[in-house]
Amino acid sequence: MDWIKEVLSNFAQQYPKFRIDFWLIFGFIGQAMFTMRFLIQWIASEKKKESVIPVSFWYFSLIGGLILLSYAVHQMDPVFILAYLPGNFIYFRNLYFIYKKKNTSPPAAG
């Protein structure tokens, strides 16, 4: 176990600004959620034996994207802000269309 201490010590010396704080953990959670959407889509497609995008894909996209956007704003990183900002509108819009379609009743027959 001494080798672990040595590796961590060397890492700390090479990267003195590296700190594990709330924002780093928050960013990793956002990235994990954003990545999970692909696993969700893959599992759903395997079950149906065709390419499908389940509603949960859009939820994970939106939540992960919003977390990553807030992380990018906190880091003041314009590249990542511009990378995640437009996508969140698309994810929200897709969820809007899904629920709008569910809540519109078909015309009465007769």
Coordinates of N, CA and C in Angstrom, one line a residue, residues 10-101:
N10 N 3.2 11.9 -5.5 CA 3.7 12.4 -6.8 C 2.7 13.2 -7.6
F11 N 1.5 12.7 -7.6 CA 0.4 13.4 -8.3 C 0.2 14.7 -7.7
A12 N 0.1 14.8 -6.4 CA -0.1 16.1 -5.7 C 1.0 17.1 -5.9
Q13 N 2.2 16.6 -6.1 CA 3.4 17.5 -6.4 C 3.3 18.0 -7.8
Q14 N 2.9 17.1 -8.7 CA 2.8 17.5 -10.1 C 1.6 18.4 -10.4
Y15 N 0.6 18.3 -9.7 CA -0.7 19.0 -9.9 C -1.1 19.7 -8.6
P16 N -0.4 20.7 -8.1 CA -0.7 21.3 -6.8 C -2.1 22.0 -6.8
K17 N -2.6 22.4 -8.0 CA -3.9 23.1 -8.0 C -5.1 22.1 -8.0
F18 N -4.8 20.8 -8.2 CA -5.9 19.8 -8.2 C -6.5 19.6 -6.8
R19 N -7.8 19.8 -6.8 CA -8.5 19.6 -5.5 C -9.8 18.9 -5.8
I20 N -10.1 18.0 -4.9 CA -11.5 17.4 -5.0 C -12.4 18.2 -4.2
D21 N -13.4 18.8 -4.9 CA -14.3 19.7 -4.2 C -15.7 19.4 -4.7
F22 N -16.7 20.1 -4.2 CA -18.1 19.9 -4.6 C -18.2 20.0 -6.1
W23 N -17.6 21.0 -6.8 CA -17.8 21.2 -8.2 C -17.2 20.1 -9.0
L24 N -16.1 19.5 -8.6 CA -15.5 18.4 -9.3 C -16.4 17.2 -9.3
I25 N -16.9 16.9 -8.1 CA -17.8 15.8 -7.9 C -19.1 16.0 -8.7
F26 N -19.7 17.2 -8.6 CA -20.9 17.6 -9.4 C -20.7 17.4 -10.9
G27 N -19.5 17.8 -11.4 CA -19.2 17.7 -12.8 C -19.1 16.2 -13.2
F28 N -18.5 15.4 -12.3 CA -18.4 14.0 -12.6 C -19.8 13.3 -12.6
I29 N -20.7 13.7 -11.7 CA -22.0 13.2 -11.7 C -22.8 13.6 -13.0
G30 N -22.6 14.8 -13.4 CA -23.2 15.2 -14.7 C -22.7 14.4 -15.9
Q31 N -21.4 14.2 -15.9 CA -20.8 13.5 -17.0 C -21.3 12.0 -17.0
A32 N -21.4 11.4 -15.8 CA -21.9 10.1 -15.6 C -23.4 10.0 -16.1
M33 N -24.2 11.0 -15.8 CA -25.6 10.9 -16.2 C -25.7 11.1 -17.7
F34 N -24.9 12.0 -18.3 CA -24.9 12.2 -19.7 C -24.4 11.0 -20.5
T35 N -23.4 10.3 -19.9 CA -23.0 9.1 -20.5 C -24.0 7.9 -20.4
M36 N -24.7 7.9 -19.3 CA -25.7 6.8 -19.1 C -26.8 6.8 -20.1
R37 N -27.0 7.9 -20.7 CA -28.1 8.0 -21.7 C -27.8 7.0 -22.9
F38 N -26.5 6.8 -23.2 CA -26.2 5.9 -24.3 C -26.4 4.4 -23.9
L39 N -26.1 4.2 -22.6 CA -26.3 2.8 -22.1 C -27.9 2.5 -22.1
I40 N -28.6 3.5 -21.7 CA -30.1 3.4 -21.6 C -30.6 3.1 -23.1
Q41 N -30.1 3.9 -24.0 CA -30.6 3.7 -25.4 C -30.2 2.4 -26.0
W42 N -29.0 1.9 -25.6 CA -28.5 0.6 -26.1 C -29.3 -0.5 -25.6
I43 N -29.6 -0.5 -24.2 CA -30.4 -1.5 -23.6 C -31.8 -1.6 -24.2
A44 N -32.4 -0.4 -24.4 CA -33.8 -0.3 -25.0 C -33.8 -0.8 -26.4
S45 N -32.8 -0.5 -27.2 CA -32.7 -1.0 -28.6 C -32.5 -2.5 -28.6
E46 N -31.6 -3.0 -27.7 CA -31.4 -4.5 -27.6 C -32.7 -5.2 -27.3
K47 N -33.5 -4.7 -26.4 CA -34.8 -5.3 -26.0 C -35.7 -5.4 -27.2
K48 N -35.8 -4.3 -28.0 CA -36.7 -4.3 -29.1 C -36.1 -4.8 -30.4
K49 N -34.8 -5.1 -30.4 CA -34.1 -5.5 -31.6 C -34.2 -4.5 -32.7
E50 N -34.3 -3.2 -32.4 CA -34.3 -2.2 -33.4 C -33.8 -0.9 -32.7
S51 N -33.4 0.1 -33.4 CA -33.0 1.3 -32.8 C -34.1 2.1 -32.3
V52 N -34.1 2.4 -31.0 CA -35.2 3.2 -30.3 C -34.5 4.2 -29.4
I53 N -35.2 5.3 -29.1 CA -34.8 6.2 -28.1 C -35.9 6.4 -27.1
P54 N -35.7 5.8 -25.9 CA -36.7 5.9 -24.9 C -36.8 7.3 -24.2
V55 N -37.9 7.6 -23.6 CA -38.1 8.9 -23.0 C -37.0 9.1 -21.9
S56 N -36.5 8.1 -21.2 CA -35.5 8.3 -20.2 C -34.2 8.8 -20.8
F57 N -34.0 8.5 -22.1 CA -32.8 9.0 -22.8 C -32.8 10.5 -22.7
W58 N -33.9 11.1 -23.0 CA -34.0 12.6 -23.0 C -33.9 13.2 -21.6
Y59 N -34.5 12.5 -20.6 CA -34.3 13.0 -19.2 C -32.8 13.0 -18.8
F60 N -32.1 11.9 -19.1 CA -30.7 11.8 -18.7 C -29.9 12.8 -19.5
S61 N -30.3 13.0 -20.8 CA -29.6 14.1 -21.6 C -29.8 15.4 -21.0
L62 N -31.0 15.8 -20.6 CA -31.4 17.1 -20.1 C -30.7 17.3 -18.7
I63 N -30.9 16.3 -17.8 CA -30.3 16.5 -16.4 C -28.8 16.6 -16.5
G64 N -28.2 15.6 -17.2 CA -26.7 15.6 -17.4 C -26.2 16.8 -18.0
G65 N -26.9 17.3 -19.1 CA -26.5 18.5 -19.8 C -26.6 19.7 -19.0
L66 N -27.7 19.8 -18.1 CA -27.8 21.0 -17.2 C -26.7 21.0 -16.2
I67 N -26.4 19.8 -15.6 CA -25.3 19.8 -14.6 C -24.0 20.2 -15.3
L68 N -23.7 19.6 -16.5 CA -22.5 20.0 -17.1 C -22.4 21.4 -17.5
L69 N -23.6 22.0 -17.9 CA -23.6 23.4 -18.3 C -23.3 24.3 -17.0
S70 N -23.9 23.9 -15.9 CA -23.7 24.7 -14.7 C -22.2 24.6 -14.3
Y71 N -21.7 23.4 -14.4 CA -20.2 23.2 -14.1 C -19.4 24.0 -15.1
A72 N -19.7 24.1 -16.3 CA -18.9 24.9 -17.3 C -19.0 26.4 -17.0
V73 N -20.2 26.8 -16.5 CA -20.4 28.2 -16.1 C -19.5 28.5 -14.9
H74 N -19.6 27.6 -13.9 CA -18.7 27.8 -12.7 C -17.3 27.9 -13.1
Q75 N -16.8 27.0 -14.0 CA -15.4 27.0 -14.5 C -15.1 28.2 -15.4
M76 N -16.2 28.9 -15.9 CA -16.0 30.0 -16.8 C -15.3 29.5 -18.1
D77 N -15.8 28.4 -18.6 CA -15.2 27.8 -19.8 C -16.2 28.0 -21.0
P78 N -15.9 29.0 -21.8 CA -16.8 29.3 -22.9 C -17.0 28.2 -23.9
V79 N -16.0 27.4 -24.1 CA -16.1 26.3 -25.1 C -17.1 25.3 -24.6
F80 N -17.1 24.9 -23.3 CA -18.0 23.9 -22.8 C -19.4 24.5 -22.6
I81 N -19.5 25.8 -22.3 CA -20.8 26.5 -22.2 C -21.5 26.4 -23.5
L82 N -20.8 26.8 -24.6 CA -21.4 26.7 -25.9 C -21.6 25.3 -26.4
A83 N -20.9 24.3 -25.9 CA -21.1 22.9 -26.2 C -22.4 22.4 -25.6
Y84 N -22.7 22.8 -24.4 CA -23.9 22.2 -23.7 C -25.1 23.1 -23.7
L85 N -25.0 24.3 -24.0 CA -26.2 25.2 -24.0 C -27.2 24.9 -25.0
P86 N -26.9 24.7 -26.3 CA -27.9 24.4 -27.3 C -28.6 23.1 -27.1
G87 N -27.8 22.1 -26.7 CA -28.3 20.7 -26.6 C -29.4 20.7 -25.6
N88 N -29.3 21.5 -24.5 CA -30.4 21.4 -23.5 C -31.7 21.9 -24.0
F89 N -31.7 22.9 -24.9 CA -33.0 23.3 -25.5 C -33.6 22.2 -26.4
I90 N -32.7 21.4 -27.1 CA -33.2 20.3 -27.9 C -33.8 19.2 -27.0
Y91 N -33.1 18.9 -25.9 CA -33.6 17.8 -25.0 C -34.9 18.2 -24.4
F92 N -35.0 19.5 -24.0 CA -36.3 20.0 -23.4 C -37.4 19.9 -24.4
R93 N -37.1 20.4 -25.6 CA -38.1 20.4 -26.7 C -38.6 19.0 -27.0
N94 N -37.7 18.0 -27.1 CA -38.1 16.7 -27.4 C -39.0 16.1 -26.3
L95 N -38.7 16.4 -25.0 CA -39.6 16.0 -23.9 C -40.9 16.7 -24.0
Y96 N -40.9 18.0 -24.4 CA -42.2 18.8 -24.6 C -43.0 18.1 -25.7
F97 N -42.4 17.7 -26.8 CA -43.2 17.0 -27.9 C -43.7 15.7 -27.4
I98 N -43.0 15.0 -26.7 CA -43.4 13.6 -26.2 C -44.6 13.8 -25.3
Y99 N -44.6 14.8 -24.4 CA -45.7 14.9 -23.4 C -46.9 15.6 -24.1
K100 N -46.6 16.5 -25.1 CA -47.7 17.1 -25.8 C -48.5 16.0 -26.6
K101 N -47.8 15.1 -27.2 CA -48.4 14.0 -28.0 C -49.2 13.1 -27.0

